[in-house]
Coordinates of C-alpha atoms in Angstrom, one line a residue:
Chain A
M189 CA 0.0 -0.1 0.2
A190 CA 1.3 3.7 -0.8
H191 CA 2.8 5.2 2.6
A192 CA 1.7 8.9 3.1
H193 CA 3.7 12.0 2.3
T194 CA 6.3 9.9 1.0
T195 CA 6.3 8.7 -3.0
T196 CA 6.7 4.7 -4.0
D197 CA 7.9 4.9 -7.5
I198 CA 5.9 1.3 -9.3
I199 CA 7.1 -0.7 -12.5
Y200 CA 3.6 -2.3 -13.5
G201 CA 2.8 -4.6 -16.0
L202 CA -0.1 -5.2 -17.3
Y203 CA -1.9 -8.7 -19.4
T204 CA -5.1 -8.5 -21.1
D205 CA -6.4 -12.3 -19.7
E206 CA -6.6 -13.3 -16.4
T207 CA -4.5 -16.9 -17.2
D208 CA -1.3 -15.4 -18.1
L209 CA -1.9 -12.5 -15.2
L210 CA -1.8 -15.9 -12.8
H211 CA 0.9 -17.9 -14.8
A212 CA 2.8 -14.8 -14.0
V213 CA 1.7 -14.3 -10.9
K214 CA 3.5 -17.9 -9.9
Q215 CA 6.6 -17.2 -11.8
A216 CA 7.0 -13.8 -9.8
G217 CA 5.9 -15.9 -6.5
D218 CA 8.9 -18.9 -7.7
A219 CA 10.9 -16.6 -7.8
H220 CA 10.7 -15.0 -5.1
M221 CA 10.0 -11.4 -6.9
D222 CA 8.1 -8.9 -3.5
I223 CA 4.4 -8.2 -5.7
W224 CA 4.2 -4.3 -4.8
N225 CA 0.4 -5.4 -6.0
V226 CA -1.9 -6.9 -8.4
Y227 CA -4.8 -5.3 -9.8
T228 CA -7.7 -6.9 -11.8
P229 CA -11.1 -5.8 -12.9
F230 CA -12.9 -8.4 -11.4
P231 CA -12.1 -10.9 -9.0
V232 CA -9.4 -13.9 -10.5
H233 CA -10.5 -16.8 -8.7
G234 CA -7.1 -18.9 -7.1
L235 CA -4.6 -15.3 -7.2
D236 CA -4.9 -15.6 -3.5
P237 CA -3.0 -18.4 -2.5
L238 CA -0.4 -17.7 -5.1
L239 CA 0.0 -14.2 -3.4
G240 CA 0.6 -15.6 -0.3
L241 CA -2.4 -13.8 1.1
S242 CA -4.7 -15.5 4.4
E243 CA -8.3 -15.4 4.4
S244 CA -10.3 -12.8 5.3
R245 CA -11.8 -12.5 8.6
L246 CA -14.7 -10.7 7.4
H247 CA -17.0 -13.0 8.2
I248 CA -15.6 -13.4 12.9
A249 CA -16.7 -9.5 12.2
G250 CA -19.5 -10.3 10.8
F251 CA -20.3 -13.1 14.1
I252 CA -18.9 -9.9 17.0
F253 CA -21.4 -8.0 15.4
G254 CA -24.5 -10.8 14.6
S255 CA -24.0 -12.1 18.3
L256 CA -23.8 -8.5 19.5
G257 CA -27.0 -7.8 17.8
L258 CA -28.7 -11.3 19.3
L259 CA -28.1 -9.9 23.1
T260 CA -28.8 -6.4 21.9
A261 CA -32.3 -7.0 21.2
F262 CA -32.8 -10.6 24.2
L263 CA -31.8 -8.7 26.3
G264 CA -32.5 -4.7 26.2
M265 CA -36.4 -6.8 24.8
S266 CA -36.2 -8.6 28.5
W267 CA -34.7 -6.4 30.4
I268 CA -38.3 -4.1 29.5
F269 CA -40.6 -5.9 29.9
T270 CA -39.0 -8.0 33.2
R271 CA -37.7 -4.6 35.4
D272 CA -38.1 -1.0 33.5
W273 CA -41.9 -2.0 32.7
P274 CA -43.7 -5.0 33.3
V275 CA -46.6 -5.4 31.3
I276 CA -49.6 -8.5 30.6
F277 CA -50.0 -8.9 27.5
G278 CA -53.5 -11.4 27.7
G279 CA -52.6 -13.4 30.1
K280 CA -49.2 -13.8 29.0
P281 CA -45.5 -13.6 31.3
Y282 CA -44.0 -11.3 31.7
W283 CA -41.2 -12.6 29.2
P284 CA -42.0 -14.8 26.7
V285 CA -39.3 -15.9 24.9
P286 CA -41.1 -17.0 21.0
S287 CA -42.6 -13.5 21.1
F288 CA -38.8 -12.0 21.6
I289 CA -37.8 -15.0 18.4
P290 CA -38.6 -12.2 15.1
I291 CA -36.8 -9.7 16.9
T292 CA -33.3 -11.1 17.9
F293 CA -34.0 -11.9 14.5
E294 CA -34.4 -9.2 12.8
L295 CA -31.3 -7.8 15.4
T296 CA -28.9 -10.0 14.4
V297 CA -28.7 -10.0 10.7
L298 CA -29.0 -5.6 10.6
F299 CA -25.6 -5.6 12.8
A300 CA -24.1 -7.7 11.6
A301 CA -24.9 -6.5 8.6
I302 CA -23.7 -3.1 9.1
G303 CA -21.2 -4.3 11.4
M304 CA -19.6 -6.6 8.5
V305 CA -20.2 -3.8 5.6
V306 CA -17.7 -0.5 7.8
T307 CA -15.0 -2.9 8.8
F308 CA -14.4 -4.0 5.6
Y309 CA -14.3 -0.6 4.1
T310 CA -12.0 0.4 7.7
V311 CA -9.3 -2.3 7.2
S312 CA -9.9 -1.3 3.0
G313 CA -9.1 2.6 3.9
M314 CA -12.3 3.0 1.6
G315 CA -15.2 5.3 2.4
P316 CA -16.8 8.3 -0.1
G317 CA -14.4 10.4 -1.9
T318 CA -11.3 7.8 -0.9
M319 CA -9.0 8.8 -3.8
Y320 CA -6.3 6.0 -4.2
P321 CA -3.9 6.7 -7.1
I322 CA -4.8 5.5 -10.0
L323 CA -1.7 3.3 -12.6
D324 CA -4.3 2.6 -15.3
P325 CA -7.5 3.7 -15.7
R326 CA -8.0 0.2 -17.3
I327 CA -7.4 -1.7 -14.5
T328 CA -11.6 -1.6 -13.9
D329 CA -11.5 -2.0 -17.6
D330 CA -9.7 -5.0 -19.5
K331 CA -6.6 -5.3 -18.0
F332 CA -5.2 -7.0 -15.5
C333 CA -2.2 -5.5 -13.3
I334 CA 1.2 -6.6 -11.2
A335 CA 2.9 -3.9 -9.7
F336 CA 6.5 -3.9 -8.3
D337 CA 8.0 -1.8 -6.3
K338 CA 11.0 0.5 -7.3
T339 CA 11.6 2.2 -5.5
S340 CA 14.8 1.3 -4.5
M341 CA 16.0 -0.6 -7.4
T342 CA 19.4 -0.9 -9.1
G343 CA 18.5 -0.8 -12.4
S344 CA 20.1 -4.7 -12.5
D345 CA 16.3 -5.1 -10.1
V346 CA 14.5 -2.9 -12.8
D347 CA 16.4 -4.9 -15.4
A348 CA 14.8 -8.3 -14.7
I349 CA 10.8 -7.0 -14.2
N350 CA 11.0 -5.7 -17.5
N351 CA 12.4 -9.7 -18.5
F352 CA 9.6 -10.6 -16.4
F353 CA 7.1 -9.5 -17.5
E354 CA 8.5 -9.7 -21.1
N355 CA 8.9 -13.3 -21.2
T356 CA 5.2 -13.8 -19.4
G357 CA 3.3 -12.2 -22.2
A358 CA 2.8 -8.4 -20.1
A359 CA 0.9 -6.3 -23.5
E360 CA 2.4 -3.4 -22.2
I361 CA 5.5 -2.1 -19.3
H362 CA 4.9 1.0 -17.7
S363 CA 6.3 3.5 -14.7
K364 CA 4.6 5.7 -12.5
E365 CA 5.2 7.7 -9.7
I366 CA 2.6 7.9 -6.8
A367 CA 2.6 10.2 -3.7
Chain B
M248 CA -6.5 -20.4 -16.1
S249 CA -9.2 -23.4 -16.3
A250 CA -13.1 -23.1 -16.4
P251 CA -15.5 -25.3 -15.7
I252 CA -17.3 -25.4 -18.0
S253 CA -20.6 -27.1 -17.7
P254 CA -21.8 -28.7 -20.4
V255 CA -25.0 -29.0 -20.2
R256 CA -25.4 -24.6 -19.7
N257 CA -26.2 -22.8 -23.0
P258 CA -24.8 -19.0 -22.8
L259 CA -25.4 -17.0 -20.3
I260 CA -23.6 -13.7 -22.3
T261 CA -24.3 -13.7 -26.9
G262 CA -22.2 -11.6 -28.6
S263 CA -18.6 -13.3 -29.0
K264 CA -18.1 -10.5 -25.9
T265 CA -14.4 -9.1 -24.9
Y266 CA -13.4 -7.9 -21.7
H267 CA -14.0 -4.3 -23.1
Q268 CA -16.6 -4.9 -23.9
I269 CA -18.7 -6.1 -21.7
T270 CA -17.7 -2.5 -20.5
E271 CA -18.7 -0.1 -23.5
D272 CA -21.9 -2.2 -23.4
L273 CA -23.3 -1.8 -19.6
C274 CA -21.7 1.4 -18.8
S275 CA -22.6 3.7 -22.3
P276 CA -26.6 3.5 -20.8
T277 CA -24.8 6.3 -18.3
E278 CA -22.8 8.4 -20.7
R279 CA -25.0 9.3 -23.1
A280 CA -27.5 11.5 -23.2
P281 CA -30.6 10.5 -22.0
N282 CA -33.1 10.2 -25.3
P283 CA -37.0 10.8 -25.6
T284 CA -38.3 8.7 -24.9
W285 CA -36.7 8.7 -21.3
V286 CA -37.8 12.2 -20.3
I287 CA -41.3 11.4 -21.0
A288 CA -41.4 8.0 -18.7
F289 CA -39.9 10.1 -16.0
L290 CA -41.9 13.0 -16.4
I291 CA -44.7 11.0 -16.0
S292 CA -44.0 8.9 -13.0
V293 CA -42.3 13.0 -11.5
T294 CA -46.2 13.8 -12.4
V295 CA -48.1 11.2 -10.8
F296 CA -45.8 10.4 -8.0
G297 CA -46.1 14.4 -7.4
F298 CA -50.1 13.4 -7.3
G299 CA -49.0 10.2 -4.8
L300 CA -47.3 13.4 -2.8
F301 CA -50.1 15.1 -2.9
C302 CA -53.1 12.3 -2.2
I303 CA -50.7 11.5 1.4
A304 CA -51.1 15.5 2.3
W305 CA -54.0 15.6 1.8
T306 CA -54.5 12.6 3.4
I307 CA -52.5 13.1 6.5
W308 CA -54.4 17.1 6.6
K309 CA -58.2 16.0 6.9
G310 CA -56.9 12.4 8.5
I311 CA -57.5 8.3 7.6
G312 CA -61.8 9.4 6.8
T313 CA -60.6 10.7 3.3
W314 CA -60.0 6.7 2.4
G315 CA -62.5 4.1 1.5
S316 CA -61.4 2.2 4.9
N317 CA -64.7 1.1 6.8
R318 CA -65.1 -0.1 11.0
T319 CA -65.9 -3.2 9.1
I320 CA -63.1 -3.2 7.2
G321 CA -59.9 -1.7 9.1
W322 CA -57.1 -2.6 6.5
A323 CA -58.9 -2.5 2.5
W324 CA -55.4 -1.1 0.0
D325 CA -53.9 0.5 2.3
I326 CA -52.4 -3.0 4.0
T327 CA -53.3 -4.9 0.4
N328 CA -50.1 -2.0 -1.7
F329 CA -47.7 -2.5 1.4
V330 CA -48.1 -6.4 0.8
W331 CA -47.8 -6.0 -2.9
W332 CA -45.2 -3.8 -2.6
I333 CA -43.3 -5.6 0.2
G334 CA -44.2 -9.1 -2.1
I335 CA -42.4 -7.5 -5.7
G336 CA -39.3 -5.9 -3.2
H337 CA -38.3 -10.4 -2.2
A338 CA -36.9 -10.7 -5.9
G339 CA -34.3 -9.4 -6.2
T340 CA -32.6 -10.8 -2.1
L341 CA -34.1 -14.5 -4.0
I342 CA -32.0 -13.8 -6.6
S343 CA -28.4 -11.9 -5.6
A344 CA -28.8 -14.2 -2.4
I345 CA -29.2 -17.1 -2.1
L346 CA -28.8 -18.2 -6.2
L347 CA -25.1 -16.8 -5.6
L348 CA -25.5 -19.7 -2.8
F349 CA -26.3 -21.6 -5.8
R350 CA -24.0 -20.3 -7.5
Q351 CA -26.3 -19.7 -10.0
K352 CA -24.3 -18.1 -13.3
W353 CA -27.6 -16.5 -14.3
R354 CA -28.1 -13.9 -11.9
T355 CA -24.9 -11.7 -13.1
G356 CA -27.2 -10.8 -15.6
V357 CA -30.2 -10.1 -13.5
N358 CA -29.7 -9.1 -9.1
R359 CA -28.5 -5.4 -9.4
A360 CA -31.6 -4.0 -11.5
A361 CA -32.7 -6.6 -9.6
E362 CA -31.9 -5.7 -6.5
A363 CA -32.1 -2.1 -7.1
M364 CA -36.0 -2.6 -7.9
T365 CA -36.4 -5.2 -4.6
I366 CA -34.9 -1.6 -2.5
F367 CA -37.8 0.8 -4.6
A368 CA -40.4 -1.7 -4.0
V369 CA -39.7 -1.7 -0.4
M370 CA -39.4 1.7 -0.2
C371 CA -43.2 1.9 -1.2
A372 CA -44.5 -0.4 0.8
A373 CA -43.0 1.0 4.0
L374 CA -45.0 4.5 2.7
F375 CA -48.4 2.7 3.9
P376 CA -47.4 1.8 7.2
G377 CA -46.2 4.7 7.2
I378 CA -49.8 6.3 6.6
H379 CA -52.2 4.3 7.4
V380 CA -51.5 5.0 11.0
G381 CA -54.0 8.0 11.1
R382 CA -51.1 10.7 13.1
A383 CA -48.6 9.5 10.6
W384 CA -46.5 12.2 13.1
V385 CA -46.4 10.6 15.6
V386 CA -45.1 7.7 13.6
F387 CA -41.7 7.6 15.4
Y388 CA -43.8 6.5 18.3
F389 CA -43.2 2.3 16.6
F390 CA -39.8 2.7 17.4
P391 CA -37.8 1.1 21.1
Y392 CA -36.8 4.8 22.5
P393 CA -36.4 5.7 26.2
N394 CA -38.8 8.3 26.0
T395 CA -40.3 11.1 28.3
R396 CA -43.5 8.9 27.8
G397 CA -42.9 7.1 31.1
P398 CA -41.0 5.6 29.3
L399 CA -44.4 3.7 27.1
W400 CA -42.6 1.5 25.1
P401 CA -43.6 -0.7 21.8
N402 CA -45.6 -3.9 22.5
F403 CA -42.3 -6.8 21.6
N404 CA -45.4 -9.1 21.5
S405 CA -47.0 -7.8 18.6
P406 CA -46.0 -8.4 14.9
L407 CA -46.7 -6.1 13.7
L408 CA -43.8 -4.8 15.2
W409 CA -42.0 -7.6 14.5
D410 CA -42.6 -6.1 11.3
L411 CA -41.5 -3.4 11.9
F412 CA -38.0 -4.8 12.8
A413 CA -38.0 -6.7 9.7
I414 CA -38.4 -4.4 7.1
S415 CA -35.8 -2.2 8.4
T416 CA -33.6 -4.8 8.7
Y417 CA -34.1 -5.7 4.9
F418 CA -34.4 -2.2 3.3
T419 CA -31.1 -2.3 5.1
V420 CA -29.8 -5.0 4.5
S421 CA -30.8 -5.2 0.7
L422 CA -29.2 -1.1 0.0
L423 CA -25.6 -3.0 1.7
F424 CA -25.7 -5.5 -0.8
W425 CA -26.6 -3.4 -3.5
Y426 CA -24.2 -1.0 -3.1
T427 CA -20.8 -2.5 -2.1
G428 CA -21.8 -5.1 -5.7
L429 CA -21.8 -0.9 -6.8
V430 CA -18.7 -0.3 -5.9
P431 CA -16.4 -1.6 -7.9
D432 CA -19.2 -1.0 -11.1
F433 CA -18.7 3.0 -9.9
A434 CA -14.7 2.6 -10.1
T435 CA -15.0 1.6 -13.8
V436 CA -17.8 4.3 -14.8
R437 CA -15.1 7.0 -13.7
D438 CA -12.7 5.7 -14.5
R439 CA -13.5 6.9 -17.8
A440 CA -15.2 9.2 -16.8
K441 CA -14.1 13.0 -17.1
G442 CA -15.1 16.9 -15.3
I443 CA -18.0 16.6 -12.6
R444 CA -18.9 13.2 -13.8
K445 CA -15.5 11.4 -12.6
K446 CA -15.6 13.5 -8.9
V447 CA -19.1 12.6 -9.0
Y448 CA -18.2 9.2 -9.2
N449 CA -15.1 9.3 -7.7
V450 CA -17.5 9.9 -4.1
L451 CA -19.8 7.4 -5.2
S452 CA -17.0 4.0 -5.8
F453 CA -15.7 5.0 -2.3
G454 CA -11.9 5.1 -3.9
W455 CA -12.1 1.8 -5.7
T456 CA -9.0 0.8 -6.4
G457 CA -9.2 -3.4 -7.5
A458 CA -6.2 -5.0 -5.9
A459 CA -5.9 -8.2 -4.7
K460 CA -6.6 -8.1 -1.3
H461 CA -10.0 -5.6 -2.1
W462 CA -11.3 -8.6 -3.9
Q463 CA -11.4 -10.9 -1.7
R464 CA -12.7 -9.1 1.3
W465 CA -15.2 -8.1 -0.9
E466 CA -15.6 -11.4 -2.2
S467 CA -16.1 -12.2 1.7
L468 CA -18.8 -9.6 2.9
S469 CA -20.6 -11.2 -1.1
L470 CA -21.0 -14.0 0.0
V471 CA -21.8 -14.1 3.7
L472 CA -24.0 -10.9 3.2
A473 CA -25.8 -13.5 1.4
G474 CA -25.6 -15.7 3.8
I475 CA -27.8 -13.9 6.5
A476 CA -29.4 -12.3 3.7
T477 CA -30.9 -15.1 2.1
P478 CA -32.3 -16.2 6.6
L479 CA -33.6 -12.6 5.9
V480 CA -35.9 -12.1 2.5
L481 CA -37.6 -15.9 4.1
S482 CA -38.5 -14.1 7.1
V483 CA -39.7 -11.5 5.8
H484 CA -42.8 -12.3 4.4
T485 CA -43.1 -14.4 7.2
I486 CA -43.6 -11.6 9.7
V487 CA -45.7 -10.7 6.5
S488 CA -47.6 -13.1 7.2
F489 CA -47.7 -13.5 10.7
D490 CA -50.0 -9.8 10.7
F491 CA -52.6 -12.2 9.9
A492 CA -52.0 -16.0 11.2
T493 CA -51.2 -14.1 14.2
S494 CA -54.7 -13.1 14.4
V495 CA -58.1 -14.0 14.8
I496 CA -59.9 -14.1 12.1
P497 CA -61.1 -16.7 10.3
G498 CA -59.7 -17.1 7.3
W499 CA -55.9 -15.6 8.2
H500 CA -55.4 -17.6 11.0
T501 CA -54.3 -20.3 9.7
T502 CA -50.4 -22.6 9.8
I503 CA -50.2 -22.3 6.8
F504 CA -49.8 -19.0 5.5
P505 CA -45.4 -18.5 6.2
P506 CA -44.7 -20.6 3.3
Y507 CA -47.6 -19.7 1.0
F508 CA -47.0 -16.2 1.4
V509 CA -43.0 -16.5 1.1
A510 CA -43.9 -17.7 -2.6
G511 CA -46.3 -15.5 -4.2
A512 CA -43.2 -12.4 -2.6
I513 CA -41.3 -14.7 -5.3
F514 CA -44.1 -15.8 -7.6
S515 CA -44.9 -12.0 -8.0
G516 CA -41.4 -11.1 -6.9
F517 CA -40.2 -12.6 -10.6
A518 CA -42.8 -11.6 -12.5
M519 CA -41.9 -7.1 -12.4
V520 CA -37.9 -7.8 -12.6
L521 CA -39.1 -9.8 -15.3
T522 CA -41.5 -6.7 -17.0
L523 CA -38.5 -4.1 -16.1
M524 CA -35.9 -6.4 -17.0
L525 CA -37.7 -6.9 -20.8
I526 CA -38.1 -3.2 -21.4
T527 CA -35.0 -2.4 -19.7
R528 CA -33.4 -6.2 -22.0
K529 CA -34.9 -4.2 -25.0
V530 CA -34.5 -0.1 -24.1
L531 CA -30.8 0.3 -23.3
S532 CA -30.0 -3.7 -26.5
L533 CA -28.9 -5.1 -23.8
E534 CA -29.9 -8.6 -25.0
D535 CA -26.6 -10.1 -25.0
Y536 CA -26.3 -10.2 -21.0
I537 CA -30.2 -10.3 -20.3
T538 CA -30.7 -13.8 -23.0
I539 CA -33.4 -15.6 -23.7
E540 CA -31.0 -18.5 -20.9
H541 CA -31.7 -15.7 -18.2
V542 CA -36.4 -15.3 -18.6
E543 CA -36.3 -19.1 -19.0
S544 CA -34.8 -19.8 -16.1
M545 CA -36.8 -16.8 -14.5
N546 CA -39.8 -18.0 -15.5
K547 CA -39.1 -22.0 -14.3
V548 CA -38.8 -19.8 -10.1
I549 CA -42.1 -18.7 -12.0
L550 CA -43.4 -21.4 -12.2
A551 CA -42.1 -23.6 -9.1
T552 CA -43.7 -20.9 -6.7
G553 CA -46.8 -19.9 -8.7
S554 CA -47.7 -24.1 -8.1
I555 CA -47.1 -23.1 -4.5
V556 CA -49.2 -20.8 -3.8
G557 CA -51.4 -22.8 -5.9
V558 CA -51.3 -25.6 -3.7
A559 CA -51.5 -23.6 -0.8
Y560 CA -54.5 -22.0 -2.7
L561 CA -56.1 -26.1 -3.0
T562 CA -55.1 -27.1 0.7
E563 CA -57.3 -23.7 2.8
L564 CA -60.5 -25.1 1.0
F565 CA -59.7 -28.5 1.5
I566 CA -58.8 -27.5 5.7
A567 CA -61.7 -25.0 6.1
W568 CA -63.8 -27.3 4.2
Y569 CA -62.3 -30.5 6.5
S570 CA -61.8 -28.6 9.3
G571 CA -65.6 -28.4 10.4
Y572 CA -65.7 -25.0 11.5
I573 CA -68.3 -23.1 9.7
Y574 CA -67.2 -20.2 10.3
E575 CA -63.3 -20.8 8.4
Q576 CA -65.7 -22.5 5.5
F577 CA -67.8 -19.4 5.5
A578 CA -65.0 -16.8 5.1
F579 CA -63.9 -19.0 1.6
F580 CA -67.1 -19.1 0.6
N581 CA -67.0 -15.9 0.1
R582 CA -64.4 -15.4 -1.0
A583 CA -65.4 -17.2 -3.7
V584 CA -69.2 -17.0 -4.8
G585 CA -69.4 -13.7 -2.6
I586 CA -69.6 -9.5 -3.4
Y587 CA -65.4 -10.1 -4.4
W588 CA -65.9 -12.9 -6.0
W589 CA -64.7 -11.0 -9.4
S590 CA -61.5 -10.2 -7.3
Y591 CA -61.0 -14.1 -6.4
F592 CA -61.8 -14.9 -9.8
G593 CA -58.8 -12.7 -10.7
M594 CA -56.1 -14.5 -9.0
M595 CA -57.4 -17.6 -9.2
A596 CA -57.1 -16.8 -12.8
C597 CA -53.3 -14.9 -12.9
N598 CA -51.5 -17.1 -10.0
V599 CA -52.8 -20.6 -10.4
I600 CA -53.6 -20.9 -14.3
S601 CA -51.7 -18.5 -15.9
P602 CA -48.5 -20.1 -14.9
Q603 CA -49.5 -23.6 -15.9
F604 CA -48.4 -22.3 -19.2
F605 CA -44.8 -22.9 -18.0
W606 CA -45.1 -26.2 -18.8
S607 CA -43.7 -25.9 -22.9
K608 CA -40.5 -24.6 -23.1
K609 CA -41.6 -22.9 -26.4
L610 CA -43.7 -20.3 -24.0
R611 CA -40.9 -19.9 -21.8
R612 CA -38.6 -19.1 -24.3
N613 CA -41.2 -16.4 -25.8
V614 CA -40.4 -12.4 -24.6
T615 CA -43.6 -11.5 -25.7
F616 CA -45.5 -13.9 -23.7
T617 CA -43.4 -14.3 -20.7
F618 CA -44.2 -9.7 -20.7
F619 CA -48.3 -10.7 -21.1
M620 CA -47.3 -13.1 -18.8
S621 CA -45.1 -11.1 -15.6
I622 CA -48.2 -8.0 -15.8
F623 CA -51.2 -11.5 -15.0
I624 CA -49.5 -12.2 -12.7
N625 CA -48.5 -8.7 -10.7
I626 CA -52.1 -8.4 -11.2
G627 CA -53.5 -11.9 -9.8
M628 CA -51.1 -11.5 -7.0
W629 CA -52.8 -7.8 -5.6
F630 CA -55.9 -10.0 -6.3
E631 CA -54.5 -12.6 -3.4
R632 CA -53.5 -9.5 -1.3
F633 CA -57.3 -7.2 -2.0
V634 CA -59.2 -11.4 -1.4
I635 CA -56.8 -12.2 1.2
I636 CA -57.7 -9.1 3.9
A637 CA -60.9 -6.8 1.7
T638 CA -63.0 -9.9 1.1
T639 CA -62.5 -11.6 4.3
L640 CA -63.2 -8.5 6.4
A641 CA -66.8 -7.1 5.3
R642 CA -68.1 -10.3 6.2
D643 CA -66.8 -10.6 9.4
Y644 CA -69.0 -12.4 12.6
L645 CA -71.3 -10.3 12.3
P646 CA -73.9 -9.5 9.7
S647 CA -75.3 -6.8 11.1
S648 CA -71.8 -5.0 11.0
W649 CA -71.4 -6.4 6.9
S650 CA -69.7 -3.7 5.5
F651 CA -69.1 -2.9 1.1
Y652 CA -65.0 -1.1 0.8
K653 CA -64.5 0.6 -2.2
P654 CA -61.4 2.7 -2.1
T655 CA -61.7 6.2 -3.0
W656 CA -60.1 9.2 -5.6
V657 CA -57.3 9.5 -2.2
E658 CA -57.2 5.3 -2.2
I659 CA -56.2 5.4 -5.8
G660 CA -54.4 8.7 -6.5
I661 CA -51.7 6.9 -3.1
Y662 CA -51.1 3.2 -5.2
L663 CA -50.6 5.3 -8.4
G664 CA -49.0 7.7 -6.6
T665 CA -46.4 4.7 -5.4
M666 CA -46.1 3.0 -8.9
G667 CA -44.6 6.4 -10.5
L668 CA -42.5 6.4 -6.7
F669 CA -41.1 3.2 -8.5
F670 CA -40.2 4.0 -11.8
T671 CA -39.0 6.8 -10.9
L672 CA -36.0 5.6 -9.0
Y673 CA -35.5 2.5 -11.5
L674 CA -35.8 5.2 -14.2
I675 CA -33.2 7.5 -12.6
F676 CA -31.0 4.3 -11.5
V677 CA -30.5 3.4 -15.2
R678 CA -29.0 6.7 -16.2
V679 CA -27.1 6.8 -12.9
A680 CA -25.5 3.1 -12.6
P681 CA -24.9 -0.2 -14.6
V682 CA -27.9 -1.7 -14.2
V683 CA -26.3 -4.9 -15.1
A684 CA -23.6 -5.8 -12.7
I685 CA -19.7 -5.1 -15.2
A686 CA -17.7 -6.9 -12.8
E687 CA -19.5 -9.0 -11.9
V688 CA -20.3 -11.0 -15.7
K689 CA -16.6 -10.5 -17.1
S690 CA -16.5 -13.5 -13.9
I691 CA -18.4 -16.0 -16.0
L692 CA -16.9 -14.9 -19.0
K693 CA -14.8 -17.7 -19.5
S694 CA -16.8 -20.3 -18.6
S695 CA -20.5 -18.7 -19.6
G696 CA -19.5 -16.8 -23.2
D697 CA -20.7 -18.2 -26.5
Q698 CA -17.4 -18.2 -27.6
Y699 CA -16.3 -19.9 -25.1
V700 CA -19.0 -23.3 -24.9
K701 CA -19.6 -22.9 -28.7
G702 CA -20.6 -26.5 -29.7
H703 CA -21.4 -26.9 -26.6
E704 CA -24.4 -28.6 -28.0
T705 CA -22.7 -32.3 -28.6
Y706 CA -22.1 -32.8 -24.6
H707 CA -25.3 -33.3 -24.2
E708 CA -26.1 -36.4 -21.6
T709 CA -22.1 -37.6 -22.7
A710 CA -20.1 -35.6 -21.8
P711 CA -18.5 -34.6 -17.9
L712 CA -17.3 -31.5 -17.3
R713 CA -15.1 -30.6 -19.1
E714 CA -11.8 -28.3 -19.8
V715 CA -11.1 -25.2 -21.1
H716 CA -6.5 -24.2 -21.4
H717 CA -6.1 -20.5 -22.5

C-alpha cells in the first residue's frame, strides 16, 4: 500500500488475460520477486494463494457483530418487559421468550450486516471521497496489472523486472511515481 | 486458468464479447444523454409521484376518513398495496443472495436491477404502514427508544412491531448488499469519466482500486451477506404473514400463511423483475447480457413458485372444509362467490392457471408471451392480497356489521403515486448505475460466454465437465 507523504516509484505490467496474470504471479512467486500489488477488473479466482494472501477474517467480524445484535435485542426486550415496565399482554407471561424470536433474529442480521460492511470499508481504507492513485484507468476495464515498487531498486533489478514482464506476456510495461 | 464449463448449460453472454466490450456496453447507458423516451417516461413518473404526494398530504391533513376503509373493513387498499409491494421486493435479494449461494451464474445478468427494484419496492411498501396509522407525525412511536412517556415501550409481542423490524432490516441489508456490489462498477465508470462526472463517481466508488486483497474481502463480504440475507428474505414475508396469521380472523388464522406468503412474494417479485428487465434489455440493447436463458430461468422460478401458491390456495380450501369450522368455511365460500368474487376469480386465473403455461419450453422462451404473463401475475398477486384482506373483513362474524369497500380517489392516487415513485427511482437508477453488474458478468465470461461454450450442443447427455485451457 502507498505510504503517506512519500512517493513510491512503481513499475507495472498490464496483461490482457487473467490466465497470463496467474502464470506470471506464480512465476514471480517462484523467483521470490516481491510483488507490490495486483489489480484486476474482477475477482480472479486462484490469485489469493499465489500471492500468499491469508483468508479474509470478515466473517469473524460478522459473527461478533451478529452476536452483539442478538444480545442487544434479547437482553433489551427482556429488561424492558421484566424490569423496566412489566405489562401483562393477554394473560401471557412477563417474559414471553417465543415472542422475542423474530426481533432477535432481525437485529442479529442487521448488526452483522452493518458491522461487516463498516469493517470492510474501514480495513480496506475506503469510503465516500477516498482517493487512491490509479495506476491505469483500464484496470477497472480489461487490464490485469502486476505492480512492483522500484523506489529502492538498482538498474539491474529493474531490468530483471522488465525481462519478467516480457517473458510472461505482459502487453504493456509502464512506470509511475505515486504519492 | 481453466474454467469448468458445464456441458448442459447454454451460454449466458452472447455476441462473443471481450472484457472491454462488456465495459463499453454496460457503461454506455450512463454516459450518453437521455433519449426522448426516457425523458417522457421520467416526466410521467414524476408527475404521478407528485400526485401521490398530494394524496398523502391530503390524507394527513384531512384524516384517514378520506379513505374508503370503515369500521368493519379497517385494512383495505393500504395494506393490500403494502403487502403487494413488499412481495415484489423479494425477488432482488432472492436472486442476489440465494442464487449466489447456489452458484447460479444467470444471477449475474439480472441481480443488479433486481436488487435496485427490491429497494425501491420496499420504499413504496414502507410508505403505507407509515400513513395508515392516521397520525403519521407520531409514527416514530413505533421505535423502542427511551422516552419521556413513562418510558412507554412498544409491545414486543405484536407481529406489527416484528414487521417494523423485519422491513427496516430488510431495507438496510438489501441497500448495503446492493451498494457493495455497485462500488467496483462505479470505479469502472469513474475511470472512464471526465470532469464533474469523474468527481461524482469518485465519491460513489469509495476509492476502489481493484487490488487483489480488496477483491478477496469483497467476495468474502458478498458471500457472508448472502448467507445472512437468505434467511432474512424468508423471514420478511413470514413476518408479514404473521400480521394476519396471529390474528383470530377466519381465513387469516392459518399456519400455512408463512410458506404460502413467501412463495407468493418470490412469484410476484420475479414477475416484476421480468416486466422491468424485458423493457430494460430492449431499450438499452442488453440482449447479449439478459438472454433468453435468463428469461427462461426466471420463468422456471415463476412456474415453481406459482405452483406452490396454487397448492396453497387449494390446501386452504380443503382445510377450511375439513376443519368443520363454519366460520372458516364461510370465509372461503365468501371469497369465492361473495361480493368480491371477481377478485377471487382474477387471483385464481392469474396466479394458478396462467403460470402453468410455462411447462412449455417454447412459451418460457417467448419474450412477448413472458411479458404479458408477468403483467398478469402482478395483477393476480394484487388480487390475492385484496381477497385476503378486504374480502375477508367485509363479512365478519356479525352480519349487522357487514360492509362494502371501494377505494376513494385519494387511495387510488396514493397507489398510483407509489408506482410513480418506483418508476422514477428505477429510471434514475438506469441513468446513474450500470444496470448489469459489470465485474460479475466479466467473471463468468470464460465459463458462460458463447465463444467459450460453442459446440456445447454436442456434449449433451454423455460428456462430463470439461476444462477449457487458454
